[in-house]
Short mmCIF file of C-alpha atoms in Angstrom, two decimals:
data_model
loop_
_atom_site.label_atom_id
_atom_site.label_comp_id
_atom_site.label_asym_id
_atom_site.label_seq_id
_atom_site.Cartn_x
_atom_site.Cartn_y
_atom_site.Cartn_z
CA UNK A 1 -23.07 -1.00 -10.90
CA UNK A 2 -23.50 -2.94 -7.69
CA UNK A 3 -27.34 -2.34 -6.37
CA UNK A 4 -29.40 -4.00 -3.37
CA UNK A 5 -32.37 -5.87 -5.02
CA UNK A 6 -33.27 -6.75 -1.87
CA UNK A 7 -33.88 -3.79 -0.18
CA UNK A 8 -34.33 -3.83 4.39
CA UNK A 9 -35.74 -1.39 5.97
CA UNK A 10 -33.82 1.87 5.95
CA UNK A 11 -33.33 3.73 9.19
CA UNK A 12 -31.00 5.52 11.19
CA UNK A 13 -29.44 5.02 14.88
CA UNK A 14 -27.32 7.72 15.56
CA UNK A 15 -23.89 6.45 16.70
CA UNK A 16 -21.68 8.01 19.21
CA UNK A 17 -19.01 6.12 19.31
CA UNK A 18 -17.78 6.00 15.97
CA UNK A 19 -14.68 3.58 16.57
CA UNK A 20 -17.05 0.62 16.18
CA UNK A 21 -16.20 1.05 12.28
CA UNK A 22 -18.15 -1.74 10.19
CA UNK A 23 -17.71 -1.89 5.83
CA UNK A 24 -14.51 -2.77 4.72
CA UNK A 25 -13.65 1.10 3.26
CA UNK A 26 -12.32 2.05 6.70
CA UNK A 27 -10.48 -1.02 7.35
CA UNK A 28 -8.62 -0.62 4.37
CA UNK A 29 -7.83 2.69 4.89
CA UNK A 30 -6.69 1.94 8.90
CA UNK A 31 -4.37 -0.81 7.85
CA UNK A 32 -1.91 1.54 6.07
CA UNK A 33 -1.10 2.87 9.33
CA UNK A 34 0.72 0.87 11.66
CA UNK A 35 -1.45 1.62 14.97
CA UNK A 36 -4.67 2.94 16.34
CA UNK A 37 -2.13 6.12 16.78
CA UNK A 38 -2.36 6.89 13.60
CA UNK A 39 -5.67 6.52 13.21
CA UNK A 40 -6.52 8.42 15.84
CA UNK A 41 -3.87 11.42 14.59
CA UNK A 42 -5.42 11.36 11.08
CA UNK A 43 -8.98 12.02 13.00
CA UNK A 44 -7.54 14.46 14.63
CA UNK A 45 -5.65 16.42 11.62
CA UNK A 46 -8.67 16.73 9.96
CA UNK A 47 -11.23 17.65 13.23
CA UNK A 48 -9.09 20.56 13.74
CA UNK A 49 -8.00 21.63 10.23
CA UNK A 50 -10.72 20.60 7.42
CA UNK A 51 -12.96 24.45 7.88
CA UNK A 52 -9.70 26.11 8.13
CA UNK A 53 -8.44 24.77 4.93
CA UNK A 54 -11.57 24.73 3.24
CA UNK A 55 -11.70 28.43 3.76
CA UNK A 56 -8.29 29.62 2.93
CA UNK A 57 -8.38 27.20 -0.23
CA UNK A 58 -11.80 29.10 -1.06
CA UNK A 59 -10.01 32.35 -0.64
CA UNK A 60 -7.54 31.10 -3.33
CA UNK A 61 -10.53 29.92 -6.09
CA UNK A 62 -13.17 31.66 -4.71
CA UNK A 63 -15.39 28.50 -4.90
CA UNK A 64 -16.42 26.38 -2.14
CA UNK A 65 -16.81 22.72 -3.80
CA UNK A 66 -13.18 23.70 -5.53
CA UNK A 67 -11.76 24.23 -2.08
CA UNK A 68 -13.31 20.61 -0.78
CA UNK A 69 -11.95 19.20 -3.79
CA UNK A 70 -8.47 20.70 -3.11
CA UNK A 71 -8.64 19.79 0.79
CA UNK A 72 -9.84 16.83 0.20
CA UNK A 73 -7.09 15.78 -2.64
CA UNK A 74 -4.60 17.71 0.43
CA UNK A 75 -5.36 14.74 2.71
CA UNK A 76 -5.10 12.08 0.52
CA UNK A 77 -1.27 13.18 0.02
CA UNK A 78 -0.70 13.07 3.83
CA UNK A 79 -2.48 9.70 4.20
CA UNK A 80 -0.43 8.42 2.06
CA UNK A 81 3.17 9.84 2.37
CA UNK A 82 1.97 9.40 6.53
CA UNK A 83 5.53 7.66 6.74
CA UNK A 84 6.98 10.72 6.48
CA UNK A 85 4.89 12.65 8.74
CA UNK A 86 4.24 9.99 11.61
CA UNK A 87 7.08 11.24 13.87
CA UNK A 88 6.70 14.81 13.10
CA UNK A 89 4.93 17.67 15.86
CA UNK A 90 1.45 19.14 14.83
CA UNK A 91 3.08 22.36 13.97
CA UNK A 92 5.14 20.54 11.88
CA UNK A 93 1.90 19.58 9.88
CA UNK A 94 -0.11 22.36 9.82
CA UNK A 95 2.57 23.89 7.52
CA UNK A 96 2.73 21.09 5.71
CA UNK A 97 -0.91 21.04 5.24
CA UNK A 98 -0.97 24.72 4.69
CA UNK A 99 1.55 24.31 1.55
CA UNK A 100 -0.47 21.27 0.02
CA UNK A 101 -3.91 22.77 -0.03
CA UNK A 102 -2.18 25.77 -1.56
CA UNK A 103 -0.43 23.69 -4.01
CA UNK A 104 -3.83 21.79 -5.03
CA UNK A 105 -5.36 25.12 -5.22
CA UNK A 106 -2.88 26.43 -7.67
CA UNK A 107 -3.73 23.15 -9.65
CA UNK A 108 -7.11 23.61 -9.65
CA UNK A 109 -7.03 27.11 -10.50
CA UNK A 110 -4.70 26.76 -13.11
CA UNK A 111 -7.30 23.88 -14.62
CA UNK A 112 -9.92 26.26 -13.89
CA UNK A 113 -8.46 29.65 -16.04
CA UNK A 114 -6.09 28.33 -17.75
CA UNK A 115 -3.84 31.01 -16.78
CA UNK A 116 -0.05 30.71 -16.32
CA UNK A 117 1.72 30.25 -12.79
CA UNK A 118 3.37 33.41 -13.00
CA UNK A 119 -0.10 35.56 -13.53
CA UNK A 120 -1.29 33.26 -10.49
CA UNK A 121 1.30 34.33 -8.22
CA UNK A 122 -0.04 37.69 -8.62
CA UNK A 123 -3.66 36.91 -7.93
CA UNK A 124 -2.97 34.45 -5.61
CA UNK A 125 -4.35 35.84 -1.96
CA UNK A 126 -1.62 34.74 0.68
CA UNK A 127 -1.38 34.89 3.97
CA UNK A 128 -0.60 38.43 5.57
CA UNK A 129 2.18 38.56 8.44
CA UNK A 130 5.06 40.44 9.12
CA UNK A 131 8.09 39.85 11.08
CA UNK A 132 10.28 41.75 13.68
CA UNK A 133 11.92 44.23 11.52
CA UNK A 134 15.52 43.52 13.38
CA UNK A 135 15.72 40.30 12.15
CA UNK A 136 16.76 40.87 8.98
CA UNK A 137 17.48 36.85 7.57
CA UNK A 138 13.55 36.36 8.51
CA UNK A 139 12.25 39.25 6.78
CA UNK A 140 14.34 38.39 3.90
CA UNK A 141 12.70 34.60 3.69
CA UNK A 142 9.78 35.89 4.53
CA UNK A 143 9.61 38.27 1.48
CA UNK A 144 10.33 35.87 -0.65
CA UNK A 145 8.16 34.71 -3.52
CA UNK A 146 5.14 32.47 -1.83
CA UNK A 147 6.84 29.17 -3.36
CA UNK A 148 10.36 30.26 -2.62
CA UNK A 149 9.24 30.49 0.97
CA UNK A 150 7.55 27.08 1.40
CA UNK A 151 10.46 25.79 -0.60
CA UNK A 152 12.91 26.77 2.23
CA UNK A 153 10.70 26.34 5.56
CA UNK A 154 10.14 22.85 4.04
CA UNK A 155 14.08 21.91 3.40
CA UNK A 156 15.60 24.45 6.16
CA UNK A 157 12.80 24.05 8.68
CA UNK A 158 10.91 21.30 8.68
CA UNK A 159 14.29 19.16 7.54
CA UNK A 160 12.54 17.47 4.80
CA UNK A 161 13.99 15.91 1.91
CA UNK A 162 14.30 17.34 -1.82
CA UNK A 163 13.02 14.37 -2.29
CA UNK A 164 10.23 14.36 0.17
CA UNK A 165 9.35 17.67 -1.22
CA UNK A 166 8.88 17.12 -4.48
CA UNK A 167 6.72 14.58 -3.67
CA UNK A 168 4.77 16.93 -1.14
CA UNK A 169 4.53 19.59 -3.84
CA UNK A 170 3.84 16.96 -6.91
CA UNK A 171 6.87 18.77 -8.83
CA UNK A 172 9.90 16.68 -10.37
CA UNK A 173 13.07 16.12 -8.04
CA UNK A 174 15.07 18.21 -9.85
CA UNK A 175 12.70 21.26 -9.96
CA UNK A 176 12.55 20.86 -6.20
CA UNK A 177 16.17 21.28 -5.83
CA UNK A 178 16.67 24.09 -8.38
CA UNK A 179 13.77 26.11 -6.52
CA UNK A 180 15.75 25.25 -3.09
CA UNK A 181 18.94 26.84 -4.53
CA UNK A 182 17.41 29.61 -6.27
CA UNK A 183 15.91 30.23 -2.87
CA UNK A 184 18.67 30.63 -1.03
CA UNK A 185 21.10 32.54 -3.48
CA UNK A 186 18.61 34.95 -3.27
CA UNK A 187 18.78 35.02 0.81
CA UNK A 188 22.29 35.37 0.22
CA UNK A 189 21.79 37.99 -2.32
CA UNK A 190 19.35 40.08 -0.06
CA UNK A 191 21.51 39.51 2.98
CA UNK A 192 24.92 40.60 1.12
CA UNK A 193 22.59 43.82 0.11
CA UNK A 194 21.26 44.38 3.47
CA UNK A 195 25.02 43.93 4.85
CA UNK B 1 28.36 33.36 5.84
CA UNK B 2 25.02 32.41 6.05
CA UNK B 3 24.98 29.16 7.84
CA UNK B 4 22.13 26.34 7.74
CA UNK B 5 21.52 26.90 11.27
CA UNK B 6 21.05 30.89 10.94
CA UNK B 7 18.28 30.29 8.12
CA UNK B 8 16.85 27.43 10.19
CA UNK B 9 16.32 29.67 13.57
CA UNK B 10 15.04 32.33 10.67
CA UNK B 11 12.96 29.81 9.34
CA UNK B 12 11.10 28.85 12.31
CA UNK B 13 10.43 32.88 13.35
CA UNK B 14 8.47 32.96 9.71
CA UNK B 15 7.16 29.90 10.02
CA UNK B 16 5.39 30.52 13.58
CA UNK B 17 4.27 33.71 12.43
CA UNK B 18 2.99 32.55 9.34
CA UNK B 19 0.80 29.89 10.98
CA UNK B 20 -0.56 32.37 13.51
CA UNK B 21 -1.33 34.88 10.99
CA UNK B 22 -3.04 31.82 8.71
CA UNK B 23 -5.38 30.77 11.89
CA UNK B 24 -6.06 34.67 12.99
CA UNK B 25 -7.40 34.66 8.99
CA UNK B 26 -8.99 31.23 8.44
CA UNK B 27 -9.38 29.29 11.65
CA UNK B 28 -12.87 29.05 13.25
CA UNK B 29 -15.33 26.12 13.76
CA UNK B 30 -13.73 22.72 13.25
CA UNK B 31 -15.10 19.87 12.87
CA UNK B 32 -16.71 17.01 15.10
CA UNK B 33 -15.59 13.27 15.35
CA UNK B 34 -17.99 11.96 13.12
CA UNK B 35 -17.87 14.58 10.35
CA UNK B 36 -14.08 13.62 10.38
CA UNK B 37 -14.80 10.18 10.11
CA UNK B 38 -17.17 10.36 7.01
CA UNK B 39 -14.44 12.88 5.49
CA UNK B 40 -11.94 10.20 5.80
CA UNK B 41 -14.50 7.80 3.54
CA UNK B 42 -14.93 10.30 1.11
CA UNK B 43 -10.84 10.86 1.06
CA UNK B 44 -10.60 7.35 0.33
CA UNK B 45 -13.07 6.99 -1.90
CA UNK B 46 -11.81 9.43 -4.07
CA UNK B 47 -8.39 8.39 -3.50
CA UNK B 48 -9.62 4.51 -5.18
CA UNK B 49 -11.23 6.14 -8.05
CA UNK B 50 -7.98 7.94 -8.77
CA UNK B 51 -6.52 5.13 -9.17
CA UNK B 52 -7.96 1.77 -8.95
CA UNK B 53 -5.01 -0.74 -8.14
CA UNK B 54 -3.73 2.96 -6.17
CA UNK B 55 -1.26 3.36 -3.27
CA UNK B 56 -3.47 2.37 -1.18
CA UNK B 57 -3.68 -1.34 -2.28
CA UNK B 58 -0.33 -1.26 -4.19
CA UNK B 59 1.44 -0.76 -0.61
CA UNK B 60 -0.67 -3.01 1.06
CA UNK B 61 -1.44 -6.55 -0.60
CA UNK B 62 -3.14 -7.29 2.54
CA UNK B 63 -6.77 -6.14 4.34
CA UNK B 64 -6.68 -6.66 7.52
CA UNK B 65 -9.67 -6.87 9.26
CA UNK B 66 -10.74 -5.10 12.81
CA UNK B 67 -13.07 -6.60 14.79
CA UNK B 68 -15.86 -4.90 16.11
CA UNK B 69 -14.64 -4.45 19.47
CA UNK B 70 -15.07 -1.53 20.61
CA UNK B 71 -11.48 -0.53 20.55
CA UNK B 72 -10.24 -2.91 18.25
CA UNK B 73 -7.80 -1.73 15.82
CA UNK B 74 -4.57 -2.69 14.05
CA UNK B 75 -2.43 -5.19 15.10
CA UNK B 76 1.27 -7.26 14.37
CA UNK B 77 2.30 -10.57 14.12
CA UNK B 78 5.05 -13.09 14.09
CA UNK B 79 5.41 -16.02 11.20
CA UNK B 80 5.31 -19.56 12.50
CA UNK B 81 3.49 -22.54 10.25
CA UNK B 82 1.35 -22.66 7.31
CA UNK B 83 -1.63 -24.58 6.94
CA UNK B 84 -3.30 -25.68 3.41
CA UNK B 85 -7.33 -25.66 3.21
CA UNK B 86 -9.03 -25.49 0.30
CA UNK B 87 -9.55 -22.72 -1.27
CA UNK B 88 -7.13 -20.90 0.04
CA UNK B 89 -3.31 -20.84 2.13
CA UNK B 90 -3.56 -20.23 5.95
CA UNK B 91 -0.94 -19.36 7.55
CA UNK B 92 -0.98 -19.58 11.14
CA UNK B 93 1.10 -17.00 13.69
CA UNK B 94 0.74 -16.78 17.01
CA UNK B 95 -2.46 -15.40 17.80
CA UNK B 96 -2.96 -14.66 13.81
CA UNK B 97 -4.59 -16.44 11.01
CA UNK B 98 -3.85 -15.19 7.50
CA UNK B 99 -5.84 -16.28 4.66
CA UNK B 100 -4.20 -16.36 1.04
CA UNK B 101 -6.11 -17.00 -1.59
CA UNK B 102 -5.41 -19.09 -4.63
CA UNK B 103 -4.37 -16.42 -7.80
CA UNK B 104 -7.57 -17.54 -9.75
CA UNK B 105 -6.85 -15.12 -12.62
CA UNK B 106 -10.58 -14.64 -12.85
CA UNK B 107 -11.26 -11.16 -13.00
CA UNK B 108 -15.22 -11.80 -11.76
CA UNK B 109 -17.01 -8.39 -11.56
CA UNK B 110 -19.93 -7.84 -9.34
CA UNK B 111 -22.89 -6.79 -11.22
CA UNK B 112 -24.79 -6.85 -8.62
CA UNK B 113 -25.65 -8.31 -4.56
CA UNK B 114 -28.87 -9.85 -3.02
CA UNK B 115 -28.59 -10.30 0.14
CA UNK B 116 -31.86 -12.04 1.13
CA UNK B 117 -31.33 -12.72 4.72
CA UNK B 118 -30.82 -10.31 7.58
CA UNK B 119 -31.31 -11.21 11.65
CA UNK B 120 -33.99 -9.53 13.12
CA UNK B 121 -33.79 -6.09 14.25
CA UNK B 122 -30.87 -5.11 11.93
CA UNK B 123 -30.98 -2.52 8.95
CA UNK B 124 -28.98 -1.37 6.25
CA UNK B 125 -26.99 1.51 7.42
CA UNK B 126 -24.49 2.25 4.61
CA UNK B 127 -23.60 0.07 1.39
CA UNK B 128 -20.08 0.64 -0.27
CA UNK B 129 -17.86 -0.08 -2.89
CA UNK B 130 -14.17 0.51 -1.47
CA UNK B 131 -11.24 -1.23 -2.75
CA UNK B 132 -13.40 -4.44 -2.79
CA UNK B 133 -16.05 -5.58 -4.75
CA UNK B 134 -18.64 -4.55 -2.01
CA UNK B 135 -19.36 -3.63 1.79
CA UNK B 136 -22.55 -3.75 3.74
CA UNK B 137 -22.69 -2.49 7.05
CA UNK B 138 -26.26 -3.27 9.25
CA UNK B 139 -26.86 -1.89 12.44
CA UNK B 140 -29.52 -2.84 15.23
CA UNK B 141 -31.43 -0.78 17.57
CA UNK B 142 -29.07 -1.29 20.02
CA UNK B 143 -26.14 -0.42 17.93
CA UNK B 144 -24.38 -3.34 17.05
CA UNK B 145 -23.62 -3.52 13.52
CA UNK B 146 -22.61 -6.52 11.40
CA UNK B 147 -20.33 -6.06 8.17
CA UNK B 148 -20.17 -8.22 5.12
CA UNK B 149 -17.60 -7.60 3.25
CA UNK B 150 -17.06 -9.44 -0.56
CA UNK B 151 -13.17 -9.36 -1.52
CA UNK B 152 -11.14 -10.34 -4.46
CA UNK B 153 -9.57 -13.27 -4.06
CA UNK B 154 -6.29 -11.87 -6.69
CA UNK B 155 -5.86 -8.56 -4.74
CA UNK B 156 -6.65 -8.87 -0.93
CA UNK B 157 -5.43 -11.55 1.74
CA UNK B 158 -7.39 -11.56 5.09
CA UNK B 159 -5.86 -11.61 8.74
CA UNK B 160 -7.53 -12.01 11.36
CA UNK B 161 -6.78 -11.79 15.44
CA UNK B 162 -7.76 -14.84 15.94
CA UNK B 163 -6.12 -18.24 17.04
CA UNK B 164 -6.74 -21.14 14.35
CA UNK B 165 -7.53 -23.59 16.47
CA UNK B 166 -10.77 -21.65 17.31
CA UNK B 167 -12.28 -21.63 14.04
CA UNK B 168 -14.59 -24.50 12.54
CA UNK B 169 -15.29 -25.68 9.58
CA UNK B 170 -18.69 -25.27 7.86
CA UNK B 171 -20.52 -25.05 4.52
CA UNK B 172 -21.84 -22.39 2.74
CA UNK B 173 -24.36 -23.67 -0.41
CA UNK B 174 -21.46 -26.21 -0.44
CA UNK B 175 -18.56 -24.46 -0.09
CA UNK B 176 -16.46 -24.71 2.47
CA UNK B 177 -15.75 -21.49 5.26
CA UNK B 178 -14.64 -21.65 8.42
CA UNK B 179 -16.42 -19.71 11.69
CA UNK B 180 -15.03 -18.22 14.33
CA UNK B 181 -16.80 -17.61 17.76
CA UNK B 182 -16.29 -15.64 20.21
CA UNK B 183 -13.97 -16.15 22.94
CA UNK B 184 -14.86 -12.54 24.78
CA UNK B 185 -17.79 -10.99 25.47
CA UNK B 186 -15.84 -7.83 23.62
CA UNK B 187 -15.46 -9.78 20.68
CA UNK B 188 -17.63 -10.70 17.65
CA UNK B 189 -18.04 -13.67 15.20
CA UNK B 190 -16.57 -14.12 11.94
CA UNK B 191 -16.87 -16.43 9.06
CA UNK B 192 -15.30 -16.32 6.12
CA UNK B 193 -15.78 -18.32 2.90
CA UNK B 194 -15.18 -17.98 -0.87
CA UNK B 195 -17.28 -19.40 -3.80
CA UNK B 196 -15.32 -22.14 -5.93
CA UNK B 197 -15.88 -20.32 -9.35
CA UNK B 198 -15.83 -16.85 -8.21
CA UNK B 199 -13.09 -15.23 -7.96
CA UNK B 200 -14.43 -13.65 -4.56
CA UNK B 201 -13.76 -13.91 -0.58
CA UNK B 202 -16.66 -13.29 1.96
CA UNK B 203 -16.24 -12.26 5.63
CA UNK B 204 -19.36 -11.37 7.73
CA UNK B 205 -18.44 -9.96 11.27
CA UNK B 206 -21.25 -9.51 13.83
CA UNK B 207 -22.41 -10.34 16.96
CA UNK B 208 -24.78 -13.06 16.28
CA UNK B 209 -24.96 -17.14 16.86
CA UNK B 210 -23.23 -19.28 14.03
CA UNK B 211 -26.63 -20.40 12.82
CA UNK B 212 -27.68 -17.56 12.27
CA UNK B 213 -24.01 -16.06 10.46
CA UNK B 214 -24.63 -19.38 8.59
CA UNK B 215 -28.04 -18.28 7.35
CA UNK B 216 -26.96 -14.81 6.87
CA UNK B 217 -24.30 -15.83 4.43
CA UNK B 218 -26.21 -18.28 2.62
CA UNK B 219 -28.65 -15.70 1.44
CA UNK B 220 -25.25 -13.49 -0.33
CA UNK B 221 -26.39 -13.77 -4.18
CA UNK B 222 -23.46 -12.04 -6.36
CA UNK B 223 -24.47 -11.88 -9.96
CA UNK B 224 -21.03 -11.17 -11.33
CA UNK B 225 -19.98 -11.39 -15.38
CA UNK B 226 -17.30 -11.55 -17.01
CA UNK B 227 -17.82 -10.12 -20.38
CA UNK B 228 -20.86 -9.17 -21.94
CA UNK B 229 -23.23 -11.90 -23.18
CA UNK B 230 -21.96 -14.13 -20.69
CA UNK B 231 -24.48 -15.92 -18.60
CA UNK B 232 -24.58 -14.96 -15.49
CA UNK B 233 -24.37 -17.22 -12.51
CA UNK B 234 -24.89 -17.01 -8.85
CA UNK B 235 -22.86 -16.95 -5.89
#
């Protein structure tokens, strides 16, 4: 373990503008991207969505340093798939973000209690909404299964590879694509139903 | 028929309703610039434990290094001649100088840094240990900060905005470096220099006179081993 034997004199100058970025952490970190941009977007993801992830992860394990831990491994899958996400809106991201942090939830909680998936998706709390009863398509994808749903906004949405998904979601190519088609024979299902 | 573009309209009515329902339940407070900034060092922190030789450095076989300006960032370059100094490759672009090192095959670990000189009126504010042996970051009262950075020399090139031709060469406990001054007022020194031996790169950036860099540098003591019982030897 690395340790000062040396030690200066400790103190503290409070900073305010934090672009004047000294240690070489940041710097590594920065030159991934390929601009102050992005930089300066990743700053801004997490300003405005950190709390609001923290808490809905919480909500999901019920433990606050659990919820960090799943944020926090959340961003570190956007900073480094930020290829994909570079040209895409805010919007775009938040329900990207919102998927992920659920997704490393589920992980955690599953590491956590040891329970199945399926037992999960019963306990799991999600997010409560409802859509304009006339559109029948939208209340169809929106009643289906949580991961189902993200499954489909993802790939019929957000345009996003099966590919690009799995990698989002941490599942295998081909389970992407069988969720994405189990998916939407159920739409079809529903919608043949509904007629 | 359901077509792509009917679930896609569908898609984005759930989708926006979703989100505002998820913001109406969860959103509140957020978080200031500098909290963000210290979350993104603890993101990649955690993201080089993961995984040592991780994404981070697999994608990038390169640091390069932003000077403290105070809206210096990331920039590109353009290939034009190579230059050999010892120690290491330079390759020279336009207003670019790269430094590879030689693949030593060492694989020196820091046990641990002295750093026995400091200027005057600069502390410690943070020490790290990111995707590089080590980082020290000193601040004054005034808030200039100067970095020293320690690199391996078999996983990290340097590149830095500066022109060549600017830099000079001088010694550091008899190894060669090379220093660059400044050629702005917005800019800030640099000198870089590795240890023959050592598997390691050094770069201190700061706003302070080459002497004093000079001194600065000379006082860096890395105690590094290689395997146990090994006698250790100084940088």
């Amino acid at each position: 373990m690395n340790k000062v034997e040396q030690r200066l004199p400790l103190g503290y100058n409070k900073i305010d503008n934090l672009l004047i970025i000294g240690g070489s952490e940041l710097l590594i970190l920065l030159q991934m991207f390929s601009g102050s941009q992005d930089e300066s977007r990743l700053t801004d993801l997490i300003m405005r969505y950190w709390n609001e992830m923290v808490r809905y992860a919480e909500s999901i394990l019920g433990n606050h340093q659990d919820a960090e831990d799943a944020v926090q491994s959340a961003f570190i899958s956007i900073f480094e798939g930020f290829d994909r996400y570079r040209d895409r809106d805010d919007k775009a991201l938040e329900t990207v973000l919102y998927v992920i942090v659920k997704n490393k939830s589920i992980d955690i909680y599953r590491k956590n209690s040891l329970r199945t998936y399926s037992s999960l998706d019963d306990n799991i709390r999600t997010v409560e909404f409802s859509v304009p009863e006339e559109d029948s398509l939208a209340c169809a994808i929106a009643g289906l299964p949580e991961r189902e749903r993200d499954l489909i906004l993802l790939r019929f949405y957000h345009g996003y590879s099966v590919g690009e998904i799995a990698e989002m979601l941490d599942i295998s190519y081909f389970a992407a694509q069988k969720g994405i088609l189990r998916a939407k024979n159920k739409l079809i299902r529903k919608m043949e139903e509904g007629g | 028929m359901m077509k792509v573009m009917d679930i896609s309209r569908a898609c984005g009515v759930v989708n926006d309703v979703m989100l505002d329902s998820f913001h109406s339940s969860f959103g509140g407070e957020t978080l200031n610039r500098t909290e963000a900034l210290n979350k993104i060092k603890l993101i990649h922190s955690a993201a080089h434990k993961r995984s040592p030789a991780s994404v981070y450095l697999k994608r990038v076989s390169v640091v390069i290094l932003t000077l403290a300006i105070s809206t210096g960032m990331v920039f590109t370059f353009s290939e034009d001649a190579r230059a050999y100094v010892t120690n290491w490759v330079k390759e020279i672009n336009q207003n670019m100088t790269i430094y590879h090192f030689y693949d030593e095959s060492n694989n020196d670990k820091v046990a641990s840094v002295r750093i026995k000189h400091m200027a005057k009126g600069y502390f410690e504010k943070s020490h790290t240990q990111y995707g590089s042996p080590f980082s020290f970051t000193f601040e004054n009262e005034e808030g200039k900060r100067l970095s020293i950075d320690c690199y391996r020399k078999d996983k990290f090139s340097i590149h830095l905005e500066r022109d060549s031709g600017s830099s000079e060469t001088i010694m550091i406990n008899g190894n060669e470096g090379e220093f660059y001054g400044k050629t702005s007022e917005a800019e800030d020194c640099i000198l870089i220099w590795t240890n023959t031996g050592q598997n390691l790169a050094y770069v201190i950036i700061g706003d302070l006179d080459k002497e004093e860099m000079i001194k600065i540098a000379e006082g860096v003591y890395t105690k590094v081993y290689q395997k146990e019982g090994d006698e250790d030897y100084e940088g």
